[in-house]
CSV table of C-alpha atoms in Angstrom, one decimal:
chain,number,residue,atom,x,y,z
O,229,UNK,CA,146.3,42.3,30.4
O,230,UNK,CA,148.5,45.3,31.8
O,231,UNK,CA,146.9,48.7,31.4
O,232,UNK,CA,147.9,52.1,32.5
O,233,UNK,CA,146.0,53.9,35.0
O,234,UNK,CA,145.9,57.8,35.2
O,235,UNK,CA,144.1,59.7,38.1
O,236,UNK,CA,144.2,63.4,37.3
O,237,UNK,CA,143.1,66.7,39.1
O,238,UNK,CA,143.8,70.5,38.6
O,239,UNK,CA,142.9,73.6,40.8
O,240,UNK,CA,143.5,77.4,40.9
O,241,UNK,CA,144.3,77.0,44.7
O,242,UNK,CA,143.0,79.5,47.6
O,243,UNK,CA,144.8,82.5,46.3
O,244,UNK,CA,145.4,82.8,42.3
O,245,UNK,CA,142.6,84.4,40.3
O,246,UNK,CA,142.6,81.6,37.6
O,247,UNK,CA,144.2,78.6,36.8
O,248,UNK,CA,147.8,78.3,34.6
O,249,UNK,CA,148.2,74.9,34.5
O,250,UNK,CA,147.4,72.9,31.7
O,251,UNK,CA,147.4,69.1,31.7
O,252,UNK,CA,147.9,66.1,29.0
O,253,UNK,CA,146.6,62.3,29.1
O,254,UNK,CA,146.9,60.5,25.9
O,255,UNK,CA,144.5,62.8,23.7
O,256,UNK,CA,142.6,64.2,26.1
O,257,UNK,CA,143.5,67.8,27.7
O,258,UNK,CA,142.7,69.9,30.4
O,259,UNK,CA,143.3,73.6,30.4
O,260,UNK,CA,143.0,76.5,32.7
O,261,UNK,CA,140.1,74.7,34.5
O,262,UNK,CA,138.6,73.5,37.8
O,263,UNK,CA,138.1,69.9,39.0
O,264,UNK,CA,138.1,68.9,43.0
O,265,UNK,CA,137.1,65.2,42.4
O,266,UNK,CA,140.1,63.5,41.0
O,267,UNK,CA,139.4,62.0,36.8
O,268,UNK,CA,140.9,58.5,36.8
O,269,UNK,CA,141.3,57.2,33.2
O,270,UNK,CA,142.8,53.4,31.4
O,271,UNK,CA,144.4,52.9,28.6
O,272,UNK,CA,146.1,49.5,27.2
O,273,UNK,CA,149.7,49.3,27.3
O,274,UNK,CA,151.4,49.3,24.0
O,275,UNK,CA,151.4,52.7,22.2
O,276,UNK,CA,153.0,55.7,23.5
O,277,UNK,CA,151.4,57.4,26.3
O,278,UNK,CA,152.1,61.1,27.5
O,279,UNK,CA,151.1,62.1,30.5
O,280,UNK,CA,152.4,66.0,31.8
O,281,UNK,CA,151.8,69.0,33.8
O,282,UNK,CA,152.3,72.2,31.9
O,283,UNK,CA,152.7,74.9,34.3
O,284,UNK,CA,152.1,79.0,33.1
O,285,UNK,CA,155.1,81.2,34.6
O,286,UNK,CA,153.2,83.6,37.3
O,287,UNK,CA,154.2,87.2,37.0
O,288,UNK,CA,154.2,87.0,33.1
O,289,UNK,CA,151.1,87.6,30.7
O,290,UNK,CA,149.1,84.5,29.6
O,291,UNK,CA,150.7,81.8,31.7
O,292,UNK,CA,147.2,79.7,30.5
O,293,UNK,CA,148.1,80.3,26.9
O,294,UNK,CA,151.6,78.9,27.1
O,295,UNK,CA,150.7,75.8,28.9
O,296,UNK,CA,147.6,75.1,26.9
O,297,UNK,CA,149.6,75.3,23.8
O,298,UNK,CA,152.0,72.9,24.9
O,299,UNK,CA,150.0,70.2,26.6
O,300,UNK,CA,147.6,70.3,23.1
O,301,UNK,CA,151.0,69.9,20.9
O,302,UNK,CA,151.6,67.1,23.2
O,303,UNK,CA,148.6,65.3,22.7
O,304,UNK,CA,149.1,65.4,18.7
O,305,UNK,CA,152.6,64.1,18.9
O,306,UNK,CA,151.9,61.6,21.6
O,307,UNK,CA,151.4,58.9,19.3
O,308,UNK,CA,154.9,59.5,17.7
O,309,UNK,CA,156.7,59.7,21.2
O,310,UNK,CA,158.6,56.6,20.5
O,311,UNK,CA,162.2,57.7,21.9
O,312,UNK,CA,164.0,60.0,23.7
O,313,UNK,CA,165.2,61.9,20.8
O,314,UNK,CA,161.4,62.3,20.0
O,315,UNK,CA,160.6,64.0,23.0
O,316,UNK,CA,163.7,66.2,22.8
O,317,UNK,CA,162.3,67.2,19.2
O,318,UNK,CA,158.9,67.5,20.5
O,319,UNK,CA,159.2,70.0,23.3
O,320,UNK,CA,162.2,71.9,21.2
O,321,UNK,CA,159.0,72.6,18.5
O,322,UNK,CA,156.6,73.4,21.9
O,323,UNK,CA,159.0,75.6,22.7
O,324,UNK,CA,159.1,77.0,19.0
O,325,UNK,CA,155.8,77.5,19.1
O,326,UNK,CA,155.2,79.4,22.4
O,327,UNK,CA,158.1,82.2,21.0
O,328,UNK,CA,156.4,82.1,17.6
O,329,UNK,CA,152.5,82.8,19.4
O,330,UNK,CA,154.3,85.4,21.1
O,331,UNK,CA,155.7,87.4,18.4
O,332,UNK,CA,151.9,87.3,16.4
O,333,UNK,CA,150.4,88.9,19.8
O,334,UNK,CA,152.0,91.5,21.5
O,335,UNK,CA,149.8,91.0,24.6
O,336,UNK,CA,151.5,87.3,24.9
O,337,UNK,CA,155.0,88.6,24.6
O,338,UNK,CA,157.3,87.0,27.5
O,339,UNK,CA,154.9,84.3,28.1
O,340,UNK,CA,156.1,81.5,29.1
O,341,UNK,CA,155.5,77.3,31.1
O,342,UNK,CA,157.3,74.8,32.1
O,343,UNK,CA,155.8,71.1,31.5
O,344,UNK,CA,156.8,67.6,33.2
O,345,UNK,CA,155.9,64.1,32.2
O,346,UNK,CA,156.1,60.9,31.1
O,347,UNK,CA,156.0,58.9,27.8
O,348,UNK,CA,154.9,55.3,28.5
O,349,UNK,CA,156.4,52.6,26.3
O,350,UNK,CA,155.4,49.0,26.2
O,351,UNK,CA,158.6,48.1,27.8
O,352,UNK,CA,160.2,51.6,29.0
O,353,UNK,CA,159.1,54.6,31.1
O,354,UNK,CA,160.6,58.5,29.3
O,355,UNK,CA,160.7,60.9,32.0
O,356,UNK,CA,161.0,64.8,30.8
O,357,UNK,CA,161.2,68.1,32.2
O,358,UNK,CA,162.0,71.6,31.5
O,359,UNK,CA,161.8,74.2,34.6
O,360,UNK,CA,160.7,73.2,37.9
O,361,UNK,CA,157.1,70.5,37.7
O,362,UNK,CA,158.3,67.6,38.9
O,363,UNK,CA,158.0,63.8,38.2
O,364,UNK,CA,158.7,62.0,40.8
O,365,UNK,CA,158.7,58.1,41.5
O,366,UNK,CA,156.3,56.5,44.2
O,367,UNK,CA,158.1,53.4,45.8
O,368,UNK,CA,161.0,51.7,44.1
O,369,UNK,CA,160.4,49.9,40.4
O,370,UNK,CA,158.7,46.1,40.8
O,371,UNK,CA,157.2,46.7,44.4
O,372,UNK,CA,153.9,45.6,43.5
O,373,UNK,CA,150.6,47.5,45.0
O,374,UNK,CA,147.5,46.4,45.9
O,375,UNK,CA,144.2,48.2,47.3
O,376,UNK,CA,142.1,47.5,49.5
O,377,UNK,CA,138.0,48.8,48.5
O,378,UNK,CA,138.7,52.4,50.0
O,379,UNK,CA,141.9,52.8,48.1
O,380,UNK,CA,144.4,52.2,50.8
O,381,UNK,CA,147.5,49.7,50.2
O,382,UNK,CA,147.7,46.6,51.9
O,383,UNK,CA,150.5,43.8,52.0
O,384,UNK,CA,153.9,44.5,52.1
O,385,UNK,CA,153.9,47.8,50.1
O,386,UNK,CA,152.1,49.5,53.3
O,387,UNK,CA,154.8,48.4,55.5
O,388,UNK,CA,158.3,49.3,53.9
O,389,UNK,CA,160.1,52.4,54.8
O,390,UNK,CA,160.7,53.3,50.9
O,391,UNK,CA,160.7,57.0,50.1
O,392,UNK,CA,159.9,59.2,47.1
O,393,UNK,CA,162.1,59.8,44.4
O,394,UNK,CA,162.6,62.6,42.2
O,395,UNK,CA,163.2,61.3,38.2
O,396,UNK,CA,162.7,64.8,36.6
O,397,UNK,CA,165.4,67.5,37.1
O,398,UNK,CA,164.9,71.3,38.2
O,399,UNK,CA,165.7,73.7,36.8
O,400,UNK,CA,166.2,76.5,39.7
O,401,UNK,CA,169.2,78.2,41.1
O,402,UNK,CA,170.8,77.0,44.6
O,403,UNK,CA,168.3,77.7,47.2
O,404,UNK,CA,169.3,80.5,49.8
O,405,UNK,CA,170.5,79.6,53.0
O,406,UNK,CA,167.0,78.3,55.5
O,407,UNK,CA,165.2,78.2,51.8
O,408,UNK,CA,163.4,74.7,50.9
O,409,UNK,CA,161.8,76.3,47.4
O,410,UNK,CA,162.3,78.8,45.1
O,411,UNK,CA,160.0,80.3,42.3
O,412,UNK,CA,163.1,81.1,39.9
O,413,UNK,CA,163.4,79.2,36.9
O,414,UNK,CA,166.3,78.9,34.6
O,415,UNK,CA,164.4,77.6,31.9
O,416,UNK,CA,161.5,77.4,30.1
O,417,UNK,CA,159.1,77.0,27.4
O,418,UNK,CA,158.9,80.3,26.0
O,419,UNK,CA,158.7,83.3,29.1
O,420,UNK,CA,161.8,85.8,27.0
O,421,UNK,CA,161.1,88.8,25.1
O,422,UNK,CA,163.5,86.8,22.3
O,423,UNK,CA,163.5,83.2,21.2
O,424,UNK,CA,165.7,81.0,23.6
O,425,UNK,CA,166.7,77.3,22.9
O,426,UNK,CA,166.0,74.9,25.8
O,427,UNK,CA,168.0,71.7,26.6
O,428,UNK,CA,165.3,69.2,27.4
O,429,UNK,CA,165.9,66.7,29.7
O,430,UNK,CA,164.9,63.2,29.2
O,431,UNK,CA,165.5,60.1,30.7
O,432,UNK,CA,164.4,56.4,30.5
O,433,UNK,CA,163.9,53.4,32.6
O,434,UNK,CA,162.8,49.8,32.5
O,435,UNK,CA,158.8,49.6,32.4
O,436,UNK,CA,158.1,47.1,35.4
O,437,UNK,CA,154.8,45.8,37.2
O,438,UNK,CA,153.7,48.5,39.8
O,439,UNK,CA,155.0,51.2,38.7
O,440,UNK,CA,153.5,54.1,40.1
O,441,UNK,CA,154.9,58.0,38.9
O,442,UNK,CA,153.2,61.6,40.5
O,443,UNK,CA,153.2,64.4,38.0
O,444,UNK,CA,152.5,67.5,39.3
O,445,UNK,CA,153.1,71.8,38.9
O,446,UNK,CA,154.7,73.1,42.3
O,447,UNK,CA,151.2,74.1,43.6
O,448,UNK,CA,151.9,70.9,45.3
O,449,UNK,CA,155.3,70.5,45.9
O,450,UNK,CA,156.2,73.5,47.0
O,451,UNK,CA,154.0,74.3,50.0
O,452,UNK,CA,153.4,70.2,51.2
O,453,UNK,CA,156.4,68.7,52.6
O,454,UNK,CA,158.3,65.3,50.4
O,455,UNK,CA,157.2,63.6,54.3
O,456,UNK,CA,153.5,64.5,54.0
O,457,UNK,CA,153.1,63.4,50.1
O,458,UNK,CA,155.3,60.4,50.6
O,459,UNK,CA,153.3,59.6,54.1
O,460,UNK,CA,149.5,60.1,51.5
O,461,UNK,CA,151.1,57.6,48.7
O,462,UNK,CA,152.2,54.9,51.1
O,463,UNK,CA,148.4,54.9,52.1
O,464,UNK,CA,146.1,55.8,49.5
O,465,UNK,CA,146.2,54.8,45.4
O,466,UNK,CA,144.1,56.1,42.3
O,467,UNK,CA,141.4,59.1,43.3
O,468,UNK,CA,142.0,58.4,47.2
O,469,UNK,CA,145.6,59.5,47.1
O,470,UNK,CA,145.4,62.2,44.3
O,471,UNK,CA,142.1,63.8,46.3
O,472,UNK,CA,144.5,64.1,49.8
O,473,UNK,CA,147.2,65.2,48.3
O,474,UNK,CA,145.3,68.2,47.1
O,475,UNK,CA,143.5,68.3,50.5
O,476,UNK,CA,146.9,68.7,51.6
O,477,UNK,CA,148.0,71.7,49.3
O,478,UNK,CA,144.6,73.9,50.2
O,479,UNK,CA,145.6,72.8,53.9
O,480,UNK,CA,148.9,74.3,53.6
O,481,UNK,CA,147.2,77.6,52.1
O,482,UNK,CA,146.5,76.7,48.4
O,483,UNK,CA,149.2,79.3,47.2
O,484,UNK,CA,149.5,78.3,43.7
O,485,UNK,CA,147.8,76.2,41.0
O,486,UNK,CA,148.2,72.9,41.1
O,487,UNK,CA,147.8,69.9,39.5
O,488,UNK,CA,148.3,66.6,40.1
O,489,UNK,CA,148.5,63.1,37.9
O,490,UNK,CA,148.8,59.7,39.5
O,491,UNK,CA,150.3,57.1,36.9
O,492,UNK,CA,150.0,53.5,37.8
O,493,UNK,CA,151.0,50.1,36.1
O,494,UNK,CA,148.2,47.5,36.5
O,495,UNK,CA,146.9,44.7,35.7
């Protein structure tokens, strides 16, 4: 029987004082906390299935606040998640209710996340975003995987020259000239002194065996080259690949928070 597969794992990095990122699987959440050995959960294909990175804008007040809030609204309207027009709905009220947290604590004014994920259908894939976390597809759809005991690939998917692919879409201005990141956002979920609407974006996608999609805050993307993460999920699957590719964010200086979900097809 297919099942869906999710290896998770979030950590303040080398340099923040405490962790902003939030994180959603199904109805289980994870928020502002600590965890170096990778959480790998199953759950049977069939009802709705969120699975996203809420990340709390740095610089602003209560970054953890925001992206908790969202990722917990999440897991109550995961079940209902049936559609894109559901997801557009349900962030636009995330969104409501960051502004509307705000305005009963002055201390939380101008906070603010973004968030990144995935809805899984029984036959279709939703991918969402809003600001810069990123979704991004591992191999292309229908290359099938298979692990070897220590979690590396074997067969034909360890041999092919296939490449990442971004699904989600971010929101940051034109890079400088020489610039490969940015920490600008053009929008968010909450993170204005007054309430601003957000256009969601939300695509789908044929469901199809092997699937594999990485959600994660920038605390990954940003300081670990596409080559290095791309190089780590052509080798490793499940806790194995989600463990080095945090290995590989602390190696390049563990600037930011970051957290990291591995969603896989199987069975």
């Amino acid at each position: 029987m297919p099942y869906i597969s999710v290896t998770a794992l979030s950590h303040p990095g080398l340099r923040r004082e405490h962790n902003e990122d939030s994180l959603v699987v199904g109805p289980w959440t994870l928020c502002g906390s600590v965890t170096e050995n990778p959480q790998t959960m199953a759950f049977p294909l069939g009802h709705p299935l969120v699975v996203a990175v809420a990340d709390g804008i740095g610089g602003q007040p209560a970054g953890e606040v925001a992206s908790s809030l969202v990722v917990r609204r999440l897991a109550l309207f995961g079940p209902a998640l049936d559609g894109e027009e559901a997801v557009r709905d349900a962030l636009g009220m995330c969104n409501h209710a960051v502004y509307a947290a705000a305005d009963r604590a002055p201390e939380l004014s101008t906070m603010g996340t973004t968030v990144a994920g995935v809805v899984i259908l029984e036959q279709e894939l939703l991918v969402f975003n809003v600001g810069d976390s990123r979704v991004i597809e591992v191999g292309p759809a229908g290359d099938g995987i298979e692990t070897s005991a220590d979690g590396g690939l074997t067969g034909d998917r360890a041999a092919t020259d296939d490449t990442l692919h971004q699904v989600s879409v971010d929101d940051s201005p034109p890079l400088a000239h020489g610039r490969r990141t940015t920490s600008i956002v053009t929008q968010a979920l909450g993170g204005a002194p007054t309430f601003s609407a957000i256009t969601p974006h939300v695509s789908r996608s044929t469901l199809t065996p092997g699937t594999r999609m990485l959600v994660c805050s920038d605390g990954l993307t940003d300081p670990v080259l596409e080559s290095e993460i791309d190089d780590v999920l052509r080798a490793h699957d499940g806790g194995r690949a989600v463990f080095e590719l945090w290995k590989a964010a602390m190696a390049a200086g563990g600037p930011d928070n970051v957290t990291i979900a591995l969603v896989s097809l199987a069975g």
